[in-house]
Coordinates of C-alpha atoms in Angstrom, one line a residue:
L1212 CA 28.8 -38.9 -71.3
N1213 CA 30.0 -35.4 -70.4
A1214 CA 27.9 -32.3 -70.2
N1215 CA 30.9 -30.1 -71.2
A1216 CA 29.1 -27.1 -69.6
T1217 CA 30.6 -23.6 -69.3
A1218 CA 29.3 -21.2 -66.6
G1219 CA 27.7 -17.9 -67.6
S1220 CA 27.2 -15.1 -65.1
G1221 CA 26.7 -17.5 -62.3
S1222 CA 28.4 -20.7 -61.2
I1223 CA 26.7 -23.9 -62.3
T1224 CA 24.7 -25.5 -59.4
T1225 CA 22.8 -28.4 -60.9
Y1226 CA 23.0 -31.0 -63.7
A1227 CA 19.8 -32.9 -64.4
W1228 CA 20.0 -35.7 -67.0
S1229 CA 17.0 -37.2 -68.8
S1230 CA 18.1 -40.8 -68.1
E1231 CA 20.8 -43.1 -66.9
I1232 CA 23.0 -40.6 -65.1
S1233 CA 21.5 -39.9 -61.6
G1234 CA 22.4 -37.3 -59.1
N1235 CA 23.9 -33.9 -59.6
N1236 CA 26.8 -35.0 -61.9
A1237 CA 28.4 -33.3 -64.9
S1238 CA 29.3 -36.7 -66.4
G1239 CA 28.5 -40.4 -66.0
S1240 CA 28.5 -43.8 -67.7
V1241 CA 25.8 -44.8 -70.2
N1242 CA 25.2 -47.9 -72.3
T1243 CA 21.8 -47.4 -74.1
T1244 CA 21.3 -46.5 -77.7
G1245 CA 19.7 -43.0 -78.2
T1246 CA 20.1 -39.3 -77.3
Y1247 CA 20.5 -37.9 -73.8
T1248 CA 19.2 -34.5 -72.6
I1249 CA 20.7 -32.5 -69.8
T1250 CA 19.4 -29.4 -68.0
V1251 CA 22.2 -27.2 -66.6
T1252 CA 21.2 -24.5 -64.1
D1253 CA 23.4 -21.8 -62.5
A1254 CA 23.2 -19.8 -59.3
N1255 CA 21.1 -17.1 -61.0
N1256 CA 18.5 -19.8 -61.8
C1257 CA 19.4 -19.5 -65.5
S1258 CA 19.4 -22.8 -67.3
V1259 CA 20.1 -24.4 -70.7
V1260 CA 18.8 -27.7 -72.1
A1261 CA 21.1 -29.5 -74.4
T1262 CA 20.8 -32.8 -76.2
S1263 CA 23.7 -35.2 -77.0
P1264 CA 24.4 -36.8 -80.4
S1265 CA 22.7 -40.2 -80.7
L1266 CA 24.7 -42.9 -79.1
T1267 CA 25.0 -46.2 -81.1
V1268 CA 25.4 -49.4 -79.1
N1269 CA 26.6 -52.2 -81.3
P1270 CA 26.0 -55.8 -80.3
S1271 CA 28.9 -57.8 -78.9
P1272 CA 29.5 -61.4 -80.2
I1273 CA 28.2 -64.2 -78.1
A1274 CA 31.0 -65.6 -75.9
L1275 CA 32.1 -69.0 -77.0
V1276 CA 31.7 -72.0 -74.6
L1277 CA 34.9 -73.9 -74.7
T1278 CA 35.7 -77.5 -73.8
G1279 CA 39.2 -78.8 -73.2
T1280 CA 40.2 -82.3 -74.2
N1281 CA 42.9 -83.9 -71.9
I1282 CA 45.6 -86.2 -73.2
C1283 CA 47.2 -89.3 -71.8
S1284 CA 50.9 -89.4 -70.7
N1285 CA 51.8 -92.1 -73.2
I1286 CA 50.7 -90.0 -76.1
I1287 CA 53.2 -87.5 -77.6
G1288 CA 51.2 -84.6 -78.9
N1289 CA 48.7 -81.9 -78.0
G1290 CA 45.2 -81.6 -76.7
T1291 CA 42.3 -79.8 -78.3
I1292 CA 40.1 -76.9 -77.3
T1293 CA 36.7 -76.9 -79.0
S1294 CA 33.5 -74.8 -79.2
S1295 CA 30.2 -76.2 -80.5
S1296 CA 29.4 -73.1 -82.5
S1297 CA 30.7 -69.7 -83.7
E1298 CA 29.4 -66.5 -85.2
V1299 CA 29.9 -65.8 -88.9
G1300 CA 32.5 -63.1 -89.5
V1301 CA 33.7 -62.9 -85.9
N1302 CA 37.4 -63.2 -85.4
Y1303 CA 38.4 -65.5 -82.5
Q1304 CA 41.8 -65.3 -80.9
L1305 CA 43.2 -68.0 -78.5
Y1306 CA 45.1 -66.9 -75.4
D1307 CA 46.8 -68.9 -72.6
G1308 CA 46.4 -68.4 -68.9
N1309 CA 49.2 -65.8 -68.9
G1310 CA 47.5 -63.7 -71.6
G1311 CA 49.9 -64.9 -74.3
Q1312 CA 48.4 -64.9 -77.8
H1313 CA 48.6 -68.2 -79.7
G1314 CA 48.4 -68.4 -83.5
Y1315 CA 46.4 -66.2 -85.7
P1316 CA 42.7 -65.2 -85.4
V1317 CA 40.2 -67.8 -86.7
T1318 CA 37.1 -66.4 -88.5
G1319 CA 33.8 -67.9 -87.4
T1320 CA 31.7 -69.8 -89.9
G1321 CA 28.7 -70.6 -87.8
S1322 CA 30.0 -74.1 -87.0
G1323 CA 32.2 -75.2 -84.1
L1324 CA 35.9 -74.3 -83.9
T1325 CA 38.9 -76.3 -82.8
W1326 CA 42.3 -75.3 -81.6
T1327 CA 45.2 -77.8 -81.0
F1328 CA 47.7 -76.9 -78.4
S1329 CA 50.1 -78.2 -75.8
P1330 CA 49.0 -79.0 -72.2
G1331 CA 48.4 -75.9 -70.1
D1332 CA 46.0 -74.1 -67.9
G1333 CA 43.6 -71.2 -68.4
Y1334 CA 43.1 -71.2 -72.2
Y1335 CA 40.4 -68.7 -73.4
V1336 CA 39.2 -67.1 -76.6
I1337 CA 38.3 -63.5 -77.3
G1338 CA 35.9 -63.0 -80.2
T1339 CA 35.8 -59.6 -81.9
N1340 CA 33.3 -58.5 -84.6
G1341 CA 33.5 -55.9 -87.3
S1342 CA 32.2 -53.2 -85.0
G1343 CA 35.2 -53.8 -82.7
C1344 CA 33.0 -55.2 -80.0
S1345 CA 34.3 -58.3 -78.2
S1346 CA 33.5 -61.1 -75.8
T1347 CA 35.6 -63.5 -73.7
S1348 CA 34.9 -67.2 -73.4
N1349 CA 35.2 -69.4 -70.3
A1350 CA 38.7 -70.7 -69.5
V1351 CA 39.7 -74.4 -70.0
N1352 CA 42.7 -76.6 -69.2
I1353 CA 44.4 -79.2 -71.2
V1354 CA 45.6 -81.8 -68.6
V1355 CA 48.0 -84.7 -69.0
N1356 CA 46.6 -87.7 -67.3
V1357 CA 49.0 -90.4 -66.1
N1358 CA 48.4 -93.7 -67.7
P1359 CA 47.9 -96.9 -65.7
T1360 CA 50.8 -99.4 -65.7
A1361 CA 50.6 -103.2 -65.9
S1362 CA 53.1 -106.1 -65.8
P1363 CA 51.2 -109.4 -66.5
N1364 CA 52.8 -112.5 -65.1
F1365 CA 52.0 -116.0 -64.1
S1366 CA 51.9 -117.6 -60.6
A1367 CA 53.8 -120.6 -62.0
N1368 CA 55.8 -120.9 -65.2
P1369 CA 56.4 -123.5 -66.7
I1370 CA 53.5 -125.8 -66.0
C1371 CA 52.7 -129.3 -67.1
T1372 CA 50.1 -130.3 -69.6
G1373 CA 46.7 -130.6 -67.8
S1374 CA 47.6 -128.0 -65.2
T1375 CA 46.7 -124.3 -65.0
T1376 CA 48.4 -121.2 -63.7
T1377 CA 47.0 -117.9 -62.6
L1378 CA 47.8 -115.0 -64.9
S1379 CA 47.5 -111.6 -63.3
A1380 CA 47.6 -108.1 -64.9
N1381 CA 49.4 -106.6 -61.9
A1382 CA 48.0 -103.2 -62.8
I1383 CA 48.6 -99.9 -61.0
A1384 CA 46.2 -97.0 -61.6
G1385 CA 47.5 -93.7 -62.9
S1386 CA 45.4 -90.5 -62.8
G1387 CA 42.1 -92.4 -63.0
I1388 CA 40.7 -95.6 -61.5
I1389 CA 41.0 -98.7 -63.7
T1390 CA 37.8 -99.5 -65.3
T1391 CA 38.4 -102.4 -67.8
Y1392 CA 40.7 -105.3 -68.4
A1393 CA 40.5 -106.9 -71.9
W1394 CA 42.7 -110.0 -72.5
S1395 CA 43.7 -111.2 -75.9
S1396 CA 42.9 -114.8 -75.0
G1397 CA 42.5 -117.2 -72.2
I1398 CA 40.7 -114.9 -69.7
S1399 CA 37.2 -113.7 -70.6
G1400 CA 35.2 -110.8 -69.0
N1401 CA 36.5 -107.8 -67.2
N1402 CA 38.9 -109.5 -64.9
A1403 CA 42.3 -108.5 -63.6
S1404 CA 43.4 -112.2 -63.4
G1405 CA 42.4 -115.7 -64.4
S1406 CA 43.5 -119.2 -65.0
V1407 CA 45.3 -120.2 -68.3
S1408 CA 46.8 -123.4 -69.6
T1409 CA 48.0 -122.7 -73.1
T1410 CA 51.5 -122.1 -74.3
G1411 CA 52.2 -118.6 -75.6
I1412 CA 52.2 -114.8 -74.8
Y1413 CA 49.1 -113.1 -73.4
T1414 CA 48.2 -109.4 -73.9
V1415 CA 46.0 -107.3 -71.7
T1416 CA 44.5 -103.8 -72.4
V1417 CA 44.1 -101.9 -69.2
T1418 CA 41.9 -98.8 -69.4
D1419 CA 41.1 -96.2 -66.8
A1420 CA 38.3 -93.7 -66.2
N1421 CA 40.1 -91.0 -68.2
N1422 CA 40.2 -93.4 -71.2
C1423 CA 43.9 -93.8 -70.9
S1424 CA 45.2 -97.3 -71.5
V1425 CA 48.3 -99.5 -71.6
V1426 CA 48.8 -102.7 -73.6
P1427 CA 51.5 -104.9 -72.0
T1428 CA 52.3 -108.5 -72.8
S1429 CA 53.2 -111.3 -70.5
P1430 CA 56.3 -113.5 -70.7
A1431 CA 55.8 -116.6 -72.7
L1432 CA 54.1 -119.4 -70.8
T1433 CA 55.7 -122.8 -71.3
V1434 CA 53.5 -125.9 -71.0
N1435 CA 55.7 -129.0 -70.7
P1436 CA 54.3 -132.3 -71.7
S1437 CA 53.5 -134.7 -68.9
P1438 CA 54.5 -138.3 -69.2
S1439 CA 51.9 -140.7 -70.3
A1440 CA 50.0 -142.1 -67.4
L1441 CA 50.5 -145.8 -66.8
I1442 CA 47.6 -148.1 -67.3
L1443 CA 47.7 -150.6 -64.5
T1444 CA 46.1 -154.1 -64.3
G1445 CA 46.0 -156.3 -61.3
S1446 CA 46.0 -160.1 -61.3
N1447 CA 44.0 -161.9 -58.6
T1448 CA 45.4 -164.8 -56.8
C1449 CA 44.2 -167.3 -54.2
T1450 CA 47.4 -167.2 -52.3
S1451 CA 48.4 -164.4 -49.9
T1452 CA 50.4 -162.6 -52.6
G1453 CA 49.2 -161.0 -55.9
T1454 CA 50.9 -159.0 -58.7
I1455 CA 50.4 -155.6 -60.3
S1456 CA 51.9 -155.0 -63.7
S1457 CA 51.8 -152.5 -66.6

């Protein structure tokens, strides 16, 4: 707000504003709706009292609160940026961390909004209403989390009927710690390994704390038949030598 004062017979010595601008200043920043009055006095103690036009302060839109959804490294695609709400009629524009504009403005409906974009840092949204007032959201990242890996295998293969072998996931964590192991068959519970005895291929789903998973399969387990066990009988004798036969 500027007084725009012009001196008369004497130089101007004081500016006294009714509100917001303090000190002896010819101008200053204001942000409240209404009119402002200034008293301008010169060296001859002559003064004038002037009133500004009414200042209109239009409301700014409420800044969106964004959430970024990360993606897993084995997924080819984009992550999402979402807000839980929006204001009707406000135009929202997405920007990246370098200030680059992405896509076209999206008009708020009162419901949440979603943008789908490639991984990156510092995404934010500026909302602008019909009065030209704007607000800026928080910044979010879309991160690529590295998946766990696994190579299930047996401690022994082949085995014989009636025997067991240990099947291990041999998993290595990616960006997050491994939280669950789910086997297709043979091993129950959340276990990285267990004993199996059935011919075939076993599949394990390994999932980490970022909800990234991998689903590898084992080699085929071969279970060879064992020979039939002999059934022996013994014959007693009164001499020093007996016989055993099958």
